[in-house]
Coordinates of C-alpha atoms in Angstrom, one line a residue:
X1434 CA -16.2 9.7 14.3
X1435 CA -15.5 13.1 13.3
X1436 CA -18.1 15.1 11.2
X1437 CA -15.6 17.0 9.2
X1438 CA -16.0 17.6 5.4
X1439 CA -12.7 17.0 4.2
X1440 CA -12.3 13.0 3.4
X1441 CA -9.2 10.9 3.8
X1442 CA -8.7 7.5 2.3
X1443 CA -6.7 5.5 4.9
X1444 CA -5.4 2.1 3.7
X1445 CA -4.1 -0.6 5.4
X1446 CA -1.3 -2.7 4.5
X1447 CA -2.6 -5.9 6.5
X1448 CA 0.8 -7.9 6.1
X1449 CA 3.8 -7.8 4.3
X1450 CA 6.3 -10.5 3.2
X1451 CA 9.5 -9.6 5.4
X1452 CA 8.4 -9.3 8.9
X1453 CA 7.3 -12.2 10.6
X1454 CA 5.5 -13.2 14.0
X1455 CA 8.8 -13.5 15.9
X1456 CA 9.0 -9.3 15.2
X1457 CA 5.3 -8.6 15.6
X1458 CA 2.5 -11.0 17.0
X1459 CA 0.2 -9.2 15.3
X1460 CA 1.0 -9.9 11.9
X1461 CA -1.7 -12.4 10.4
X1462 CA -1.1 -15.7 8.5
X1463 CA -4.0 -17.8 8.1
X1464 CA -7.3 -16.2 6.2
X1465 CA -9.6 -16.4 9.5
X1466 CA -6.6 -14.0 11.1
X1467 CA -6.4 -11.9 7.9
X1468 CA -10.2 -11.9 8.2
X1469 CA -10.2 -10.5 11.9
X1470 CA -7.5 -7.8 11.5
X1471 CA -9.4 -6.6 8.6
X1472 CA -12.4 -6.0 10.5
X1473 CA -10.3 -4.2 13.3
X1474 CA -8.6 -2.2 10.5
X1475 CA -12.2 -1.2 8.7
X1476 CA -13.7 -0.8 12.3
X1477 CA -11.2 2.3 12.8
X1478 CA -11.6 3.7 9.5
X1479 CA -9.8 1.9 6.8
X1480 CA -11.8 1.8 3.4
X1481 CA -8.9 0.0 1.4
X1482 CA -7.1 -3.3 2.2
X1483 CA -3.6 -3.8 0.5
X1484 CA -2.7 -7.5 0.6
X1485 CA 0.5 -9.6 0.5
X1486 CA -0.5 -13.1 0.9
X1487 CA 0.8 -15.8 3.3
X1488 CA 0.1 -19.4 3.7
X1489 CA -1.1 -21.0 6.6
X1490 CA 2.3 -21.2 8.2
X1491 CA 3.6 -17.6 7.5
X1492 CA 5.5 -18.4 3.9
X1493 CA 4.6 -15.3 1.6
X1494 CA 2.9 -16.5 -1.0
X1495 CA 2.1 -15.5 -4.8
X1496 CA -0.5 -18.7 -5.6
X1497 CA -4.0 -18.1 -6.3
X1498 CA -5.5 -20.0 -3.8
X1499 CA -4.0 -18.2 -0.9
X1500 CA -5.0 -14.9 -2.5
X1501 CA -8.6 -16.1 -3.1
X1502 CA -8.8 -17.6 0.3
X1503 CA -7.6 -14.4 2.2
X1504 CA -9.8 -12.2 -0.1
X1505 CA -13.0 -14.3 0.6
X1506 CA -12.2 -14.7 4.4
X1507 CA -12.0 -10.5 4.6
X1508 CA -15.0 -9.6 2.2
X1509 CA -17.2 -12.3 4.3
X1510 CA -16.0 -10.6 7.5
X1511 CA -16.4 -6.8 6.6
X1512 CA -18.9 -6.7 3.8
X1513 CA -17.5 -4.3 1.3
X1514 CA -13.9 -2.9 0.9
X1515 CA -11.6 -2.0 -1.5
X1516 CA -9.2 -5.0 -2.3
X1517 CA -5.7 -4.0 -3.1
X1518 CA -3.2 -6.6 -4.4
X1519 CA 0.4 -6.3 -4.3
X1520 CA 2.3 -7.2 -7.4
X1521 CA 5.9 -6.5 -6.1
X1522 CA 8.1 -9.4 -5.9
X1523 CA 11.8 -9.9 -6.6
X1524 CA 12.5 -13.3 -8.5
X1525 CA 8.6 -13.9 -9.1
X1526 CA 7.9 -14.3 -13.1
X1527 CA 5.2 -11.5 -14.1
X1528 CA 3.1 -14.0 -15.6
X1529 CA 3.0 -15.9 -12.1
X1530 CA 2.1 -12.4 -10.6
X1531 CA -0.7 -11.7 -13.1
X1532 CA -2.1 -15.3 -12.4
X1533 CA -4.0 -14.1 -9.1
X1534 CA -4.8 -11.0 -10.6
X1535 CA -6.6 -12.5 -13.6
X1536 CA -8.0 -15.3 -11.0
X1537 CA -9.0 -12.9 -8.3
X1538 CA -9.8 -9.8 -9.9
X1539 CA -9.1 -7.4 -7.1
X1540 CA -10.2 -3.6 -7.2
X1541 CA -6.8 -2.5 -7.2
X1542 CA -3.5 -3.6 -8.0
X1543 CA -0.2 -1.8 -6.7
X1544 CA 2.1 -0.9 -9.5
X1545 CA 6.0 -0.3 -8.8
X1546 CA 7.0 2.6 -11.2
X1547 CA 10.7 2.3 -11.5
X1548 CA 13.7 0.1 -11.2
X1549 CA 15.7 0.8 -8.0
X1550 CA 18.2 -0.5 -5.3
X1551 CA 15.9 -1.9 -2.5
X1552 CA 17.3 -2.4 0.7
X1553 CA 17.4 -2.1 4.6
X1554 CA 20.3 -1.0 6.3
X1555 CA 21.1 -1.4 10.0
X1556 CA 23.9 1.3 11.8
X1557 CA 24.1 -1.0 14.5
X1558 CA 25.1 -3.6 12.6
X1559 CA 27.1 -1.4 9.9
X1560 CA 25.9 -3.8 7.2
X1561 CA 22.6 -4.3 5.4
X1562 CA 19.7 -6.5 6.6
X1563 CA 19.3 -7.0 3.4
X1564 CA 20.0 -5.8 -0.5
X1565 CA 18.4 -6.3 -3.9
X1566 CA 17.7 -4.7 -7.0
X1567 CA 14.0 -4.2 -7.8
X1568 CA 13.5 -4.4 -11.8
X1569 CA 10.5 -2.5 -13.0
X1570 CA 11.3 -1.4 -16.2
X1571 CA 8.9 0.6 -18.4
X1572 CA 8.3 -2.8 -20.4
X1573 CA 7.2 -4.5 -17.2
X1574 CA 5.4 -1.5 -16.2
X1575 CA 3.6 -1.3 -19.7
X1576 CA 2.9 -5.1 -19.4
X1577 CA 1.1 -5.1 -16.2
X1578 CA -0.7 -2.2 -17.0
X1579 CA -2.1 -3.5 -20.2
X1580 CA -3.2 -6.6 -18.2
X1581 CA -4.9 -4.5 -15.4
X1582 CA -7.0 -2.8 -18.4
X1583 CA -8.0 -5.7 -19.9
X1584 CA -8.9 -7.3 -16.3
X1585 CA -10.5 -4.6 -15.1
X1586 CA -8.2 -3.4 -12.2
X1587 CA -7.4 -0.2 -11.2
X1588 CA -3.6 0.1 -10.7
X1589 CA -2.1 1.9 -7.7
X1590 CA 1.4 3.6 -8.9
X1591 CA 4.0 3.2 -6.1
X1592 CA 6.5 5.8 -6.1
X1593 CA 9.7 5.2 -4.1
X1594 CA 11.3 8.8 -5.2
X1595 CA 10.3 11.7 -7.0
X1596 CA 11.6 10.6 -10.4
X1597 CA 9.6 7.5 -10.2
X1598 CA 6.3 10.2 -10.0
X1599 CA 7.6 11.7 -13.2
X1600 CA 7.5 8.2 -14.7
X1601 CA 3.7 8.5 -15.1
X1602 CA 3.8 11.1 -17.8
X1603 CA 4.9 8.9 -20.8
X1604 CA 2.1 6.3 -19.7
X1605 CA -0.5 9.3 -19.4
X1606 CA 0.4 10.7 -23.0
X1607 CA 0.2 7.2 -24.3
X1608 CA -3.2 6.9 -23.5
X1609 CA -2.4 3.8 -20.8
X1610 CA -3.8 5.7 -17.9
X1611 CA -6.9 7.7 -17.2
X1612 CA -7.7 9.8 -14.0
X1613 CA -8.2 9.8 -11.2
X1614 CA -4.7 8.2 -10.7
X1615 CA -4.0 6.6 -7.5
X1616 CA -0.6 7.6 -6.7
X1617 CA 1.7 6.2 -3.4
X1618 CA 4.5 7.8 -2.6
X1619 CA 6.8 5.5 -0.3
X1620 CA 9.2 6.9 1.6
X1621 CA 11.8 5.4 3.7
X1622 CA 13.3 2.2 1.7
X1623 CA 17.0 2.3 1.4
X1624 CA 17.4 3.1 -2.1
X1625 CA 14.8 5.4 -2.5
X1626 CA 14.0 9.1 -1.2
X1627 CA 14.9 9.8 2.3
X1628 CA 12.1 10.1 4.8
X1629 CA 11.6 13.6 5.7
X1630 CA 8.5 16.1 6.0
X1631 CA 10.0 18.2 3.3
X1632 CA 10.3 15.2 0.8
X1633 CA 6.6 15.0 1.1
X1634 CA 6.0 17.9 -0.3
X1635 CA 8.8 17.7 -2.8
X1636 CA 7.4 14.1 -4.4
X1637 CA 3.4 15.4 -4.0
X1638 CA 4.3 18.7 -6.0
X1639 CA 5.6 16.1 -8.7
X1640 CA 2.0 14.6 -9.1
X1641 CA 0.5 15.0 -12.5
X1642 CA -1.9 17.9 -12.2
X1643 CA -0.4 19.1 -9.1
X1644 CA -1.4 18.0 -5.4
X1645 CA -4.6 19.6 -5.4
X1646 CA -5.7 18.6 -9.1
X1647 CA -7.6 15.7 -9.9
X1648 CA -5.6 12.4 -9.0
X1649 CA -5.3 10.9 -5.7
X1650 CA -2.2 10.4 -3.8
X1651 CA -1.2 8.9 -0.4
X1652 CA 1.9 8.5 1.6
X1653 CA 3.5 5.1 2.7
X1654 CA 5.9 5.6 5.2
X1655 CA 8.4 2.8 6.1
X1656 CA 9.5 2.2 9.6
X1657 CA 9.4 4.4 12.7
X1658 CA 9.4 7.8 10.3
X1659 CA 6.4 6.9 9.4
X1660 CA 3.9 9.2 11.6
X1661 CA 5.7 12.4 10.9
X1662 CA 5.1 11.3 7.1
X1663 CA 1.9 10.7 7.3
X1664 CA 1.2 13.7 9.4
X1665 CA 2.4 15.8 6.4
X1666 CA 0.7 14.3 3.9
X1667 CA -2.8 15.0 6.1
X1668 CA -1.9 18.1 6.2
X1669 CA -0.8 18.8 2.7
X1670 CA -4.4 17.0 1.6
X1671 CA -3.1 13.6 0.6
X1672 CA -4.4 10.1 1.8
X1673 CA -2.4 7.8 4.3
X1674 CA -1.7 3.9 4.5
X1675 CA -0.8 2.4 8.0
X1676 CA -0.4 -1.5 8.7
X1677 CA 2.1 -4.0 9.9
X1678 CA 3.8 -4.0 6.1
X1679 CA 5.1 -0.8 7.0
X1680 CA 5.6 -0.2 10.6
X1681 CA 5.3 -2.1 14.0
X1682 CA 5.1 0.9 16.2
X1683 CA 2.8 3.4 17.6
X1684 CA 4.1 6.9 18.1
X1685 CA 5.1 6.4 21.5
X1686 CA 7.2 3.5 20.3
X1687 CA 5.3 0.8 21.7
X1688 CA 4.2 -2.3 19.4
X1689 CA 1.0 -2.4 17.9
X1690 CA -1.5 -5.2 19.0
X1691 CA -2.9 -5.1 15.7
X1692 CA -3.5 -3.2 12.4
X1693 CA -6.4 -1.6 14.0
X1694 CA -3.9 0.0 16.8
X1695 CA -2.0 1.5 13.5
X1696 CA -5.1 2.3 11.7
X1697 CA -6.8 4.2 14.5
X1698 CA -3.9 6.5 15.0
X1699 CA -4.2 7.5 11.7
X1700 CA -7.7 8.3 12.0
X1701 CA -7.0 10.0 15.2
X1702 CA -4.3 12.3 13.1
X1703 CA -6.6 12.9 10.3
X1704 CA -9.3 14.2 12.8
X1705 CA -6.9 16.2 15.0
X1706 CA -6.0 18.2 11.4
X1707 CA -9.9 18.5 10.4
X1708 CA -10.1 15.7 8.3
X1709 CA -12.2 12.4 8.6
X1710 CA -12.0 8.6 7.2
X1711 CA -13.6 8.4 4.3
X1712 CA -16.0 5.7 4.0
X1713 CA -15.8 3.0 1.5
X1714 CA -18.2 4.3 -0.6
X1715 CA -16.6 7.6 -0.8
X1716 CA -13.3 5.9 -1.3
X1717 CA -14.4 4.3 -4.2
X1718 CA -16.1 7.3 -5.8
X1719 CA -12.5 9.5 -5.0
X1720 CA -10.4 6.7 -6.7
X1721 CA -13.1 5.9 -9.6
X1722 CA -13.5 2.0 -8.6
X1723 CA -16.8 0.5 -8.9
X1724 CA -18.2 -1.5 -6.4
X1725 CA -17.5 -5.2 -6.6
X1726 CA -20.4 -7.3 -8.2
X1727 CA -22.4 -9.5 -5.6
X1728 CA -21.1 -12.9 -5.6

């Protein structure tokens, strides 16, 4: 790895809830497969693992036992890594999502920052692949933030448009948030901001304190537009996320064989612009996330 002095936190979205193995054989289902994928990602430079749980048959899960089994398998395989849980869901009660946070106590939990249309559109079909209304009201956000603070979990603020970033302002003013914030600029979802490099600049300029201020931000690019968005983030000083939840393909159009392929490409891009992957210890310091207590 490179010896450059500007570290970048590389996160791995190790498995989502939409794509399945029919679309990409690398998507993990069992805890052991999650652990193997985490090993590949960490070896390539990832310091944070973002987890959507699945049952061993691949069905998306919101059960404590599945999050627990996956997390234990990953930590047994890789040792220290920042564990980041999804809390986003449509039709799953808030209390159900808080239950696995309270039981498993991840380092970080993602928190969606506004309600929105959430969809995928197919130009070939001239129709939506799926479409829904994603409810994330201020009441919902505050309920999650209050619980995360009580549990000791750092929120990761997922922002699908520039106005979502602005939703941080009243929460900071209310004293519900403390720097350094961890902010994700999610680009490429139909219903959110268009996935263009100029929009990376637009959104990063909305970060409280500015893109070069005290808060950490990353770009999450959805589908094949991902790579130009991650390149823009790296040049502008942001962090990046890659993994099979976000995009299944390498820049040359080949399907990835593992999360490690995607993280390896993100690491190479970082090094090409004079940066290097942050170690887990560095990422914890930058994000204000203490090391996990020994079991």
